[in-house]
Amino acid sequence: MTDDSEGLQTRHLVLSYGRRRVIEDVSLSVEPGRLTIILGPNGCGKSTLLRALAGQIRPDAGAVLLAGRPLRHIGARALARRVGFLPQAPLAPEGITVSALVRLGRHPHRGPLSAWSAADRAACDRALAATGMSGLSAAPLDALSGGQRQRAWIAMSLAQETPTLLLDEPTTYLDLAHQIDVLETLHAMTRQGRTVLAVLHDLQLAARYADRLILLHEGRLKAEGTPAEVLTAARVEDVFGLPVRLLDDPETGRPLPIPRRRA
Amino acid sequence: MKHLLTGLACLGAALFLATALGEQPIPPRAVMAALLHPSEAPGQHVFIIHTLRLPRALLAALVGAALGVGGTITQAVMRNPLAEPGLLGINGGAALAALAIMLWLPGTSARLVPAAALLGALAAATAIYALSWRGGIGPQRVILIGLGCGALMGAVTSFLSAFGEVTAVQRAMLWLSGSFTGSGWRAVLGMALTLVPLLALTWILARVLDLLAMDEAVARGLGLRVQAARAAMVAIGALLCGASVAAAGPVGFIGLMAPHLARRITGPTHAALIPAAALAGALLLLLADVAGQNVIAPNAIPAGIMAALMGAPFFAWLMWKGRHDG
Ligand SMILES: Nc1ncnc2c1ncn2[C@@H]1O[C@H](COP(=O)(O)OP(=O)(O)OP(=O)(O)O)[C@@H](O)[C@H]1O
Ligand SMILES: [Mg+2]
């Protein structure tokens, strides 16, 4: 495994679709071995930033660095062994089973002719177990509920066993218990030394589970740091246009944003 | 594995049927005799089976297999289960080039027609790919441009045949309907030598097809260079279908039907789907050719027309199923 302890960074990153600027001059570091959560309103550029961190779109200016090297200098397969990426609402071919989907996660670790190995099988089994999908592995993806489908996709990303994992809204569609399960899984991964960066919409869960938060607003980095540093009532109101009160989370002692009723 | 053996057994049975049936039916026992001990069997049977029916049946099976795999590739790359190799411009380009050769160079050897067809197919596929290019190709755009180019090439083909010299047009029409009449061992050998390496290559790249059929961002995230992989797979598909069209003329629907039937048995994973689609294509086209020779004997319906006759209701069924599966 390559030493990715320097982690992912962006330097003065500018991203756009055609002529439309979406990310403006964002410089940040994703702290290795930690769970970082990106927050921000709809359309502020979270998915776009994540795509660039995964090497899926080219910067207009600035750079994305992995362990100090620009992503564009890293080969596609080599990158896929170091950084996993799960997009928001991905599509799968009709009729594919959960286990076939999860096995695809092993692709970057296999040569074109290499056989399915015991290590591949073990990685898939671990991924299915971690997402509670072992019992559904033979089911076709089309026949699952939205939440089960989401967990199957997460299992695919886990099977990729990359030191860094980027997930775009991995908990949408999940009921509260499964949201907590996913976040616990991601948190546990970071305690084994892996780096996880996820986009989330739930401020309360983000505050509870994240080691670090990244707050985006209209394509710019608004704040970066621990939940206590990032989540102030004024900033949340400014970014989301929603007045909140901050309580102390009795579970964690961290800030717990509670939306106020609109007057 | 079990399905594969069943499929091979069915194909064997169909090949046997194809050698027994025809204008002059030969009883099964005599077919066996002519196949196993040709030196002792009646010369007429040996001639009918070894020179006429067996190469024809084998060619139909090989062409069907190539179209089945070409269709599987097309559907994976276009991420659309209704896509078929015709969208790559194969049939339209081949038909146009073959017709032009037959009308304008009537004296040339018939051996030039397959070469022209292959070139026409590859040229059309390249043109469609190039026209769809915008810093990469998107499946939707290829489908739209493929439909447009197909219609255009069809119109030019009709125009040419409407004003061409009558006997040459008649000869061209037989070729355009996709027929195995008069296929010999040379064509079988050529098709086998094309099919086997391409089939093996496709099977080795089965996981690339699995990824191409997925969400593009996911495929890229798993380390696939999507554009390069698409171009390579389209090239393999175009060669497979181009070789088919050169051997038998344009045959539609097999490239659509075979992957569908195969997928119902194996599911969408390509390592299993590719051999199954090859077998399904071989069986379908072979049966279409046998049926075409026998339903209104002594007249024969070209295999391409039989395939279309089977394919049209199949397509309707797909649409109906699509509507009712939600
Ligand atoms: N493929 C695209 N082409 C053009 N514009 C796009 C594209 N994808 C996103 N955008 C635009 O870029 C902006 C940022 O989109 P992005 O998907 O990054 O937002 P987001 O923060 O992830 O939002 P959400 O919370 O709704 O997922 C939006 O205004 C969107 O309209
Ligand atoms: Mg998003």
XYZ file of C-alpha atoms and ligand atoms in Angstrom:
621
model
C 0.000 0.000 0.000
C 1.325 3.414 -0.903
C 1.925 5.758 1.966
C -0.898 8.240 1.696
C -0.262 9.712 5.106
C 0.084 13.155 3.574
C -3.452 12.728 2.330
C -5.489 14.624 -0.231
C -5.073 18.351 -0.643
C -6.346 21.026 -2.969
C -4.387 24.148 -3.852
C -6.292 27.165 -5.155
C -8.678 24.792 -6.887
C -11.027 26.238 -9.506
C -13.648 23.992 -11.115
C -16.292 24.707 -13.718
C -18.716 23.060 -16.102
C -18.171 24.726 -19.449
C -18.163 28.408 -18.631
C -20.007 28.019 -15.364
C -17.690 28.405 -12.353
C -18.687 26.069 -9.553
C -15.679 25.981 -7.214
C -13.661 29.151 -6.642
C -10.158 29.072 -5.207
C -10.558 26.317 -2.648
C -7.451 25.240 -0.728
C -7.932 22.543 1.857
C -6.347 19.425 3.309
C -8.202 16.232 4.094
C -6.663 15.056 7.310
C -5.421 11.462 6.976
C -6.914 8.827 9.242
C -9.898 11.012 10.058
C -13.570 11.204 9.124
C -14.181 14.495 7.370
C -17.655 15.611 6.357
C -18.451 18.214 3.715
C -21.506 20.333 4.464
C -23.253 22.999 2.456
C -26.581 23.856 0.834
C -27.874 22.251 -2.368
C -25.931 23.283 -5.428
C -23.006 24.846 -3.536
C -20.518 22.526 -5.233
C -20.020 19.647 -2.771
C -20.361 16.882 -5.355
C -18.221 18.811 -7.806
C -15.445 19.215 -5.235
C -15.635 15.520 -4.345
C -15.433 14.556 -8.032
C -12.291 16.620 -8.419
C -10.773 15.024 -5.304
C -11.504 11.632 -6.901
C -9.716 12.673 -10.094
C -12.936 12.571 -12.111
C -12.870 16.133 -13.386
C -9.961 18.313 -14.353
C -9.266 21.514 -12.476
C -9.477 24.753 -14.482
C -6.791 26.108 -12.236
C -5.008 24.949 -9.127
C -4.419 21.311 -8.353
C -5.518 18.292 -6.374
C -2.606 16.517 -4.707
C -2.401 13.015 -3.278
C 0.591 12.553 -0.994
C 2.014 15.678 -2.586
C 1.650 14.561 -6.207
C -0.896 16.043 -8.606
C -3.664 13.527 -9.360
C -3.215 13.899 -13.091
C 0.252 12.350 -12.737
C -1.179 9.227 -11.151
C -2.444 6.437 -13.443
C -6.130 5.521 -13.384
C -5.681 2.057 -11.897
C -3.055 3.168 -9.403
C -5.394 5.942 -8.258
C -8.271 3.457 -7.948
C -6.160 1.397 -5.552
C -5.572 4.446 -3.368
C -8.784 6.467 -3.549
C -12.279 4.991 -3.712
C -15.209 7.090 -4.916
C -18.939 6.529 -4.603
C -20.977 9.084 -6.575
C -24.397 10.389 -5.618
C -27.192 8.114 -6.971
C -25.146 5.866 -9.290
C -26.750 3.739 -12.021
C -26.296 -0.010 -12.438
C -27.262 -2.349 -15.278
C -30.584 -4.152 -15.001
C -30.504 -7.461 -13.182
C -27.067 -7.183 -11.574
C -26.892 -8.922 -8.199
C -25.483 -7.409 -5.034
C -22.556 -9.825 -5.015
C -21.707 -9.105 -8.675
C -21.752 -5.401 -7.874
C -19.529 -5.795 -4.835
C -17.084 -7.993 -6.775
C -16.608 -5.131 -9.262
C -15.095 -3.211 -6.372
C -12.097 -5.525 -6.623
C -11.428 -4.510 -10.222
C -8.442 -2.226 -9.566
C -6.699 -5.009 -7.655
C -7.011 -7.587 -10.430
C -5.101 -7.923 -13.668
C -7.037 -8.695 -16.858
C -6.313 -12.414 -16.583
C -5.914 -12.837 -12.843
C -8.302 -15.253 -11.229
C -10.648 -14.416 -8.397
C -8.473 -14.807 -5.300
C -9.080 -15.670 -1.673
C -8.134 -12.091 -0.773
C -10.775 -10.762 -3.186
C -13.384 -13.023 -1.669
C -12.419 -12.030 1.866
C -12.616 -8.321 0.992
C -16.102 -8.756 -0.474
C -17.280 -10.766 2.525
C -15.993 -8.103 4.914
C -17.668 -5.356 2.882
C -20.999 -7.190 2.824
C -20.812 -7.886 6.540
C -19.908 -4.292 7.403
C -22.979 -3.010 5.540
C -25.288 -5.735 6.812
C -25.808 -7.003 3.266
C -24.465 -10.554 3.592
C -27.953 -11.999 3.628
C -28.966 -10.130 0.480
C -25.858 -10.818 -1.598
C -27.697 -13.021 -4.099
C -30.536 -10.524 -4.604
C -30.765 -8.451 -7.777
C -30.154 -4.775 -7.079
C -33.475 -3.830 -8.801
C -35.358 -5.885 -6.244
C -34.024 -3.982 -3.212
C -35.351 -0.982 -1.353
C -33.616 2.341 -1.872
C -31.750 1.999 1.406
C -30.626 -1.565 0.749
C -29.433 -0.514 -2.683
C -27.444 2.312 -1.139
C -25.828 -0.129 1.275
C -24.922 -2.421 -1.628
C -23.121 0.477 -3.302
C -21.308 1.300 -0.089
C -20.286 -2.352 0.142
C -18.820 -2.079 -3.368
C -16.735 0.898 -2.280
C -15.616 -0.870 0.882
C -14.547 -3.923 -1.165
C -12.208 -1.648 -3.079
C -10.209 -1.384 0.207
C -8.567 1.928 -0.577
C -6.660 3.925 2.069
C -8.881 6.889 1.190
C -12.615 6.696 0.538
C -14.813 9.503 -0.840
C -18.580 9.131 -0.570
C -21.238 11.462 -1.929
C -24.307 11.443 0.332
C -23.946 7.822 1.421
C -26.831 8.086 3.881
C -29.629 9.504 1.763
C -32.419 6.907 1.502
C -31.321 5.242 4.747
C -33.497 5.066 7.829
C -32.020 6.572 10.973
C -30.663 3.284 12.314
C -28.904 2.508 9.041
C -27.563 6.052 8.789
C -25.992 5.535 12.193
C -24.666 2.114 11.092
C -23.009 3.602 8.022
C -21.469 6.450 9.996
C -20.240 4.038 12.676
C -18.685 1.880 9.935
C -16.962 4.878 8.377
C -15.800 6.080 11.769
C -14.429 2.630 12.619
C -12.521 2.607 9.315
C -10.790 5.814 10.243
C -9.730 4.256 13.530
C -7.975 1.576 11.466
C -6.012 4.350 9.816
C -8.111 4.939 6.713
C -9.193 8.354 5.531
C -12.882 8.973 4.854
C -14.436 12.040 3.295
C -18.207 12.148 2.906
C -20.820 14.653 1.814
C -23.749 14.748 4.198
C -26.827 16.891 4.647
C -27.611 16.080 8.250
C -25.861 18.709 10.391
C -26.591 16.883 13.615
C -25.160 13.555 12.521
C -22.235 15.344 10.900
C -21.483 17.190 14.123
C -21.689 13.975 16.064
C -19.507 11.732 13.878
C -17.096 13.962 11.994
C -13.565 14.534 13.225
C -13.454 17.493 10.891
C -15.975 19.503 8.902
C -15.636 21.353 5.632
C -18.300 23.987 5.090
C -18.896 25.123 1.519
C -20.966 28.090 0.440
C -21.495 29.170 -3.170
C -18.379 27.400 -4.339
C -16.118 28.820 -1.688
C -14.605 27.320 1.416
C -16.446 28.955 4.281
C -14.815 27.117 7.172
C -12.743 24.065 7.924
C -11.970 22.487 11.281
C -13.477 20.506 14.137
C -17.270 20.609 14.524
C -16.902 22.999 17.485
C -14.777 25.345 15.386
C -16.937 25.246 12.265
C -20.470 25.151 13.600
C -21.331 28.549 15.025
C -24.895 29.774 15.021
C -24.020 32.830 12.945
C -22.175 30.816 10.302
C -24.877 28.187 9.958
C -27.502 30.875 9.561
C -25.354 32.673 7.020
C -24.666 29.559 4.896
C -27.994 27.757 5.106
C -30.209 30.793 5.593
C -31.629 29.051 8.611
C -31.458 30.324 12.199
C -30.277 27.625 14.578
C -29.563 27.227 18.250
C -26.553 25.255 19.334
C -27.062 22.833 22.180
C -24.497 20.592 23.787
C -24.935 17.066 22.482
C -25.392 15.020 25.671
C -23.849 12.014 23.878
C -20.639 13.676 22.755
C -20.403 17.138 24.266
C -20.125 18.546 20.740
C -22.340 21.306 19.319
C -25.761 20.092 18.278
C -27.444 22.514 15.856
C -31.206 22.696 16.305
C -33.151 24.618 13.652
C -35.429 27.304 14.983
C -38.941 27.704 13.686
C -39.225 30.336 11.019
C -40.988 33.349 12.391
C -21.356 -24.343 -16.961
C -24.419 -26.573 -17.118
C -26.176 -23.985 -19.279
C -23.147 -23.782 -21.545
C -23.193 -27.540 -22.131
C -26.940 -27.476 -22.741
C -26.429 -24.673 -25.247
C -23.651 -26.541 -27.040
C -25.845 -29.652 -27.200
C -28.683 -27.586 -28.692
C -26.294 -26.126 -31.240
C -25.072 -29.606 -32.156
C -28.655 -30.757 -32.606
C -29.467 -27.713 -34.741
C -26.418 -28.323 -36.929
C -27.531 -31.903 -37.398
C -31.025 -30.724 -38.292
C -29.582 -28.285 -40.786
C -27.673 -31.020 -42.568
C -30.694 -33.322 -42.685
C -33.373 -30.880 -43.828
C -33.600 -29.145 -47.156
C -35.009 -29.410 -50.618
C -34.010 -33.059 -50.535
C -34.386 -34.328 -46.956
C -31.846 -36.950 -45.873
C -32.790 -39.399 -43.083
C -30.806 -38.997 -39.843
C -29.096 -42.374 -40.190
C -27.843 -41.458 -43.662
C -26.653 -38.071 -42.362
C -24.644 -39.843 -39.669
C -23.201 -42.207 -42.244
C -22.204 -39.370 -44.573
C -20.663 -37.406 -41.711
C -18.759 -40.272 -40.081
C -17.850 -42.504 -43.033
C -17.980 -40.295 -46.116
C -15.978 -42.783 -48.203
C -18.650 -45.478 -47.786
C -21.744 -43.270 -48.034
C -23.618 -42.546 -51.288
C -21.778 -39.857 -53.221
C -24.869 -37.722 -53.637
C -25.432 -37.520 -49.872
C -21.795 -36.735 -49.291
C -21.958 -33.949 -51.841
C -25.158 -32.430 -50.425
C -23.924 -32.589 -46.854
C -20.232 -31.811 -47.166
C -20.319 -29.307 -49.981
C -23.711 -27.653 -49.608
C -25.313 -27.956 -46.193
C -22.540 -28.297 -43.655
C -20.527 -25.223 -44.665
C -23.712 -23.231 -44.963
C -24.910 -24.274 -41.509
C -21.531 -23.659 -39.927
C -21.293 -20.240 -41.519
C -24.752 -19.324 -40.260
C -23.746 -20.425 -36.753
C -20.469 -18.488 -36.848
C -22.112 -15.341 -38.183
C -24.855 -15.660 -35.579
C -22.265 -16.016 -32.817
C -20.378 -12.960 -34.056
C -23.596 -10.920 -34.150
C -24.601 -12.136 -30.686
C -21.291 -11.008 -29.199
C -21.250 -7.809 -31.277
C -24.725 -7.035 -29.937
C -23.623 -7.724 -26.365
C -20.725 -5.320 -26.770
C -22.959 -2.673 -28.317
C -25.501 -2.899 -25.515
C -22.813 -2.656 -22.827
C -21.042 0.293 -24.432
C -24.279 2.172 -25.172
C -25.570 1.267 -21.688
C -28.831 0.503 -23.421
C -30.414 -2.942 -23.719
C -32.281 -1.857 -26.852
C -29.106 -0.892 -28.726
C -27.981 -3.145 -31.571
C -24.938 -3.188 -33.869
C -26.882 -1.431 -36.632
C -26.534 1.715 -34.515
C -22.804 1.547 -35.087
C -23.508 1.982 -38.800
C -22.350 -1.550 -39.650
C -25.269 -2.688 -41.756
C -25.917 0.638 -43.438
C -22.295 1.177 -44.392
C -21.836 -2.381 -45.614
C -25.019 -2.293 -47.693
C -24.120 0.989 -49.302
C -20.577 -0.079 -50.173
C -21.652 -3.491 -51.488
C -24.417 -1.998 -53.594
C -22.093 0.616 -55.050
C -19.592 -2.092 -56.048
C -22.282 -4.294 -57.609
C -23.842 -1.442 -59.575
C -20.793 0.418 -60.697
C -18.290 -2.370 -61.167
C -20.581 -5.119 -62.471
C -17.729 -7.061 -64.071
C -15.721 -7.477 -60.859
C -15.388 -10.778 -59.102
C -17.963 -11.539 -56.441
C -15.079 -11.836 -54.019
C -14.784 -8.061 -53.978
C -18.243 -7.635 -52.460
C -17.397 -8.942 -48.969
C -14.257 -6.822 -48.852
C -16.243 -3.745 -49.887
C -18.905 -4.577 -47.302
C -16.330 -4.895 -44.539
C -14.688 -1.623 -45.509
C -18.035 0.133 -45.769
C -19.057 -1.165 -42.332
C -15.846 -0.046 -40.669
C -15.896 3.316 -42.444
C -19.463 3.992 -41.318
C -18.687 2.931 -37.739
C -15.643 5.205 -37.675
C -17.627 8.104 -39.115
C -20.391 7.740 -36.534
C -17.844 7.508 -33.751
C -16.028 10.588 -35.015
C -19.256 12.573 -35.436
C -20.239 11.715 -31.867
C -16.906 12.825 -30.488
C -16.961 15.844 -28.245
C -13.963 15.433 -25.993
C -15.149 11.859 -25.575
C -18.260 10.027 -26.691
C -21.500 9.765 -24.788
C -23.774 6.776 -25.427
C -26.839 8.943 -25.999
C -25.151 10.951 -28.709
C -23.843 7.849 -30.495
C -27.329 6.394 -30.517
C -28.868 9.546 -31.998
C -26.124 10.028 -34.562
C -26.170 6.305 -35.378
C -29.915 6.470 -36.028
C -29.484 9.550 -38.210
C -26.612 8.119 -40.232
C -28.441 4.799 -40.599
C -31.476 6.568 -42.054
C -29.289 8.583 -44.384
C -27.346 5.564 -45.658
C -30.614 3.669 -46.094
C -32.007 6.510 -48.197
C -28.907 6.607 -50.398
C -29.041 2.816 -50.790
C -32.691 2.975 -51.889
C -31.909 5.815 -54.247
C -29.065 3.870 -55.863
C -31.126 0.743 -56.289
C -34.071 2.670 -57.742
C -31.921 3.977 -60.587
C -29.518 1.082 -61.007
C -29.410 -1.447 -63.800
C -32.153 -4.004 -63.180
C -30.275 -7.318 -63.099
C -27.470 -5.877 -61.013
C -30.032 -4.476 -58.568
C -31.717 -7.859 -58.362
C -28.423 -9.533 -57.512
C -27.712 -6.834 -54.959
C -31.148 -7.255 -53.369
C -30.492 -10.925 -52.668
C -27.217 -10.007 -51.024
C -28.878 -7.162 -49.078
C -31.429 -9.522 -47.594
C -28.713 -11.478 -45.778
C -28.400 -14.872 -47.393
C -26.182 -17.943 -46.978
C -26.937 -19.346 -50.439
C -23.800 -20.812 -51.947
C -21.553 -20.358 -48.895
C -18.511 -22.593 -49.076
C -15.742 -23.803 -46.816
C -13.523 -20.858 -47.655
C -16.068 -18.474 -46.089
C -16.405 -20.756 -43.051
C -12.672 -20.772 -42.527
C -12.399 -17.002 -42.923
C -15.228 -16.377 -40.481
C -13.852 -18.863 -37.941
C -10.398 -17.287 -38.096
C -11.946 -13.861 -37.472
C -14.406 -14.939 -34.831
C -12.249 -17.063 -32.561
C -9.579 -14.482 -31.671
C -12.133 -11.656 -31.339
C -14.377 -13.810 -29.181
C -11.458 -14.783 -26.957
C -10.391 -11.157 -26.657
C -13.917 -10.050 -25.759
C -14.159 -12.735 -23.128
C -10.820 -11.704 -21.604
C -12.151 -8.133 -21.479
C -15.459 -9.226 -19.952
C -14.863 -7.169 -16.803
C -14.237 -4.071 -18.865
C -17.703 -4.573 -20.381
C -19.148 -5.024 -16.885
C -17.702 -1.648 -15.943
C -18.734 0.095 -19.171
C -22.309 -0.995 -18.550
C -22.170 0.712 -15.148
C -22.382 4.301 -14.102
C -19.548 6.144 -15.817
C -18.312 7.802 -12.618
C -18.232 4.447 -10.834
C -16.307 2.826 -13.697
C -13.774 5.634 -13.665
C -13.520 5.426 -9.896
C -12.635 1.749 -10.254
C -9.699 2.665 -12.467
C -11.198 2.179 -15.939
C -10.142 4.658 -18.590
C -13.656 4.908 -19.902
C -13.096 6.604 -23.259
C -10.222 4.339 -24.264
C -12.162 1.268 -23.179
C -15.245 2.384 -25.116
C -13.254 2.970 -28.283
C -11.522 -0.412 -27.995
C -14.749 -2.297 -27.392
C -16.567 -0.495 -30.211
C -13.684 -1.425 -32.525
C -13.962 -5.097 -31.555
C -17.738 -4.998 -31.991
C -17.446 -3.310 -35.379
C -14.937 -5.924 -36.558
C -17.174 -8.773 -35.402
C -20.261 -7.364 -37.076
C -18.331 -6.156 -40.118
C -16.983 -9.673 -40.659
C -20.530 -11.030 -40.383
C -21.898 -8.615 -42.899
C -19.042 -9.423 -45.265
C -19.819 -13.135 -44.978
C -23.600 -13.060 -45.201
C -24.840 -9.576 -46.017
C -26.674 -7.418 -43.493
C -28.604 -9.482 -40.921
C -30.599 -7.527 -38.366
C -32.167 -8.434 -35.025
C -29.791 -11.274 -34.069
C -27.528 -8.712 -32.401
C -30.529 -7.499 -30.407
C -32.208 -10.813 -29.616
C -29.225 -13.006 -28.754
C -27.903 -10.864 -25.859
C -31.426 -10.556 -24.457
C -32.108 -14.264 -24.490
C -28.657 -14.958 -23.067
C -29.089 -12.392 -20.311
C -32.281 -14.070 -19.166
C -30.237 -17.205 -18.481
C -26.909 -15.847 -17.243
C -27.712 -12.403 -15.851
C -25.737 -9.311 -16.836
C -22.206 -10.412 -15.856
C -20.251 -10.559 -19.089
C -17.917 -13.465 -18.316
C -21.008 -15.692 -18.474
C -23.024 -13.553 -20.859
C -20.527 -13.513 -23.731
C -20.376 -17.269 -24.382
C -24.133 -17.486 -23.861
C -24.810 -14.674 -26.340
C -22.490 -16.327 -28.870
C -24.395 -19.581 -28.514
C -27.784 -17.881 -28.638
C -26.808 -15.946 -31.762
C -25.484 -19.086 -33.436
C -28.647 -21.001 -32.642
C -31.003 -18.222 -33.696
C -29.396 -17.552 -37.040
C -28.914 -21.234 -37.823
C -32.561 -21.942 -37.052
C -33.605 -18.897 -39.068
C -31.668 -20.217 -42.052
C -33.038 -23.755 -41.698
C -36.571 -22.392 -41.369
C -36.048 -20.088 -44.327
C -34.996 -23.005 -46.520
C -37.862 -25.229 -45.501
C -41.064 -23.325 -44.691
C -42.001 -22.581 -48.292
C -39.701 -25.072 -50.063
C -38.707 -25.284 -52.830
C -38.515 -21.496 -52.517
C -36.105 -20.205 -49.896
C -36.433 -17.171 -47.664
C -33.048 -15.527 -46.957
C -31.893 -15.924 -43.362
C -31.758 -12.158 -42.861
C -35.450 -11.870 -43.723
C -36.317 -14.837 -41.491
C -34.376 -13.204 -38.650
C -36.359 -10.013 -39.167
C -39.616 -11.991 -39.230
C -38.679 -13.509 -35.871
C -37.211 -10.271 -34.597
C -40.157 -7.943 -35.137
C -42.472 -9.762 -32.715
C -39.541 -10.146 -30.328
C -39.045 -6.406 -30.342
C -42.738 -5.863 -29.706
C -42.544 -8.287 -26.795
C -39.564 -6.382 -25.350
C -41.484 -3.116 -25.552
C -44.533 -4.667 -23.977
C -42.462 -6.221 -21.196
C -40.645 -2.924 -20.653
C -43.978 -1.164 -20.225
C -45.369 -3.756 -17.849
C -42.292 -4.287 -15.702
C -42.644 -0.657 -14.668
N -22.699 18.081 -15.064
C -22.961 19.371 -14.811
N -23.010 20.283 -15.824
C -23.280 21.563 -15.588
N -23.493 22.081 -14.366
C -23.454 21.249 -13.319
C -23.180 19.848 -13.489
N -23.211 19.257 -12.278
C -23.486 20.246 -11.401
N -23.633 21.437 -12.016
C -23.914 22.725 -11.359
O -22.857 22.989 -10.472
C -23.352 23.480 -9.252
C -22.829 22.619 -8.117
O -23.350 21.307 -8.265
P -23.010 20.157 -7.256
O -23.613 18.916 -7.796
O -21.561 20.155 -6.987
O -23.790 20.644 -5.955
P -23.979 19.935 -4.557
O -23.420 20.861 -3.548
O -23.462 18.561 -4.593
O -25.556 19.930 -4.421
P -26.561 18.830 -3.777
O -26.565 19.066 -2.320
O -27.874 19.184 -4.364
O -26.075 17.490 -4.183
C -24.855 23.483 -9.361
O -25.270 24.791 -9.551
C -25.174 22.649 -10.558
O -26.251 23.188 -11.259
Mg -24.318 16.687 -4.582
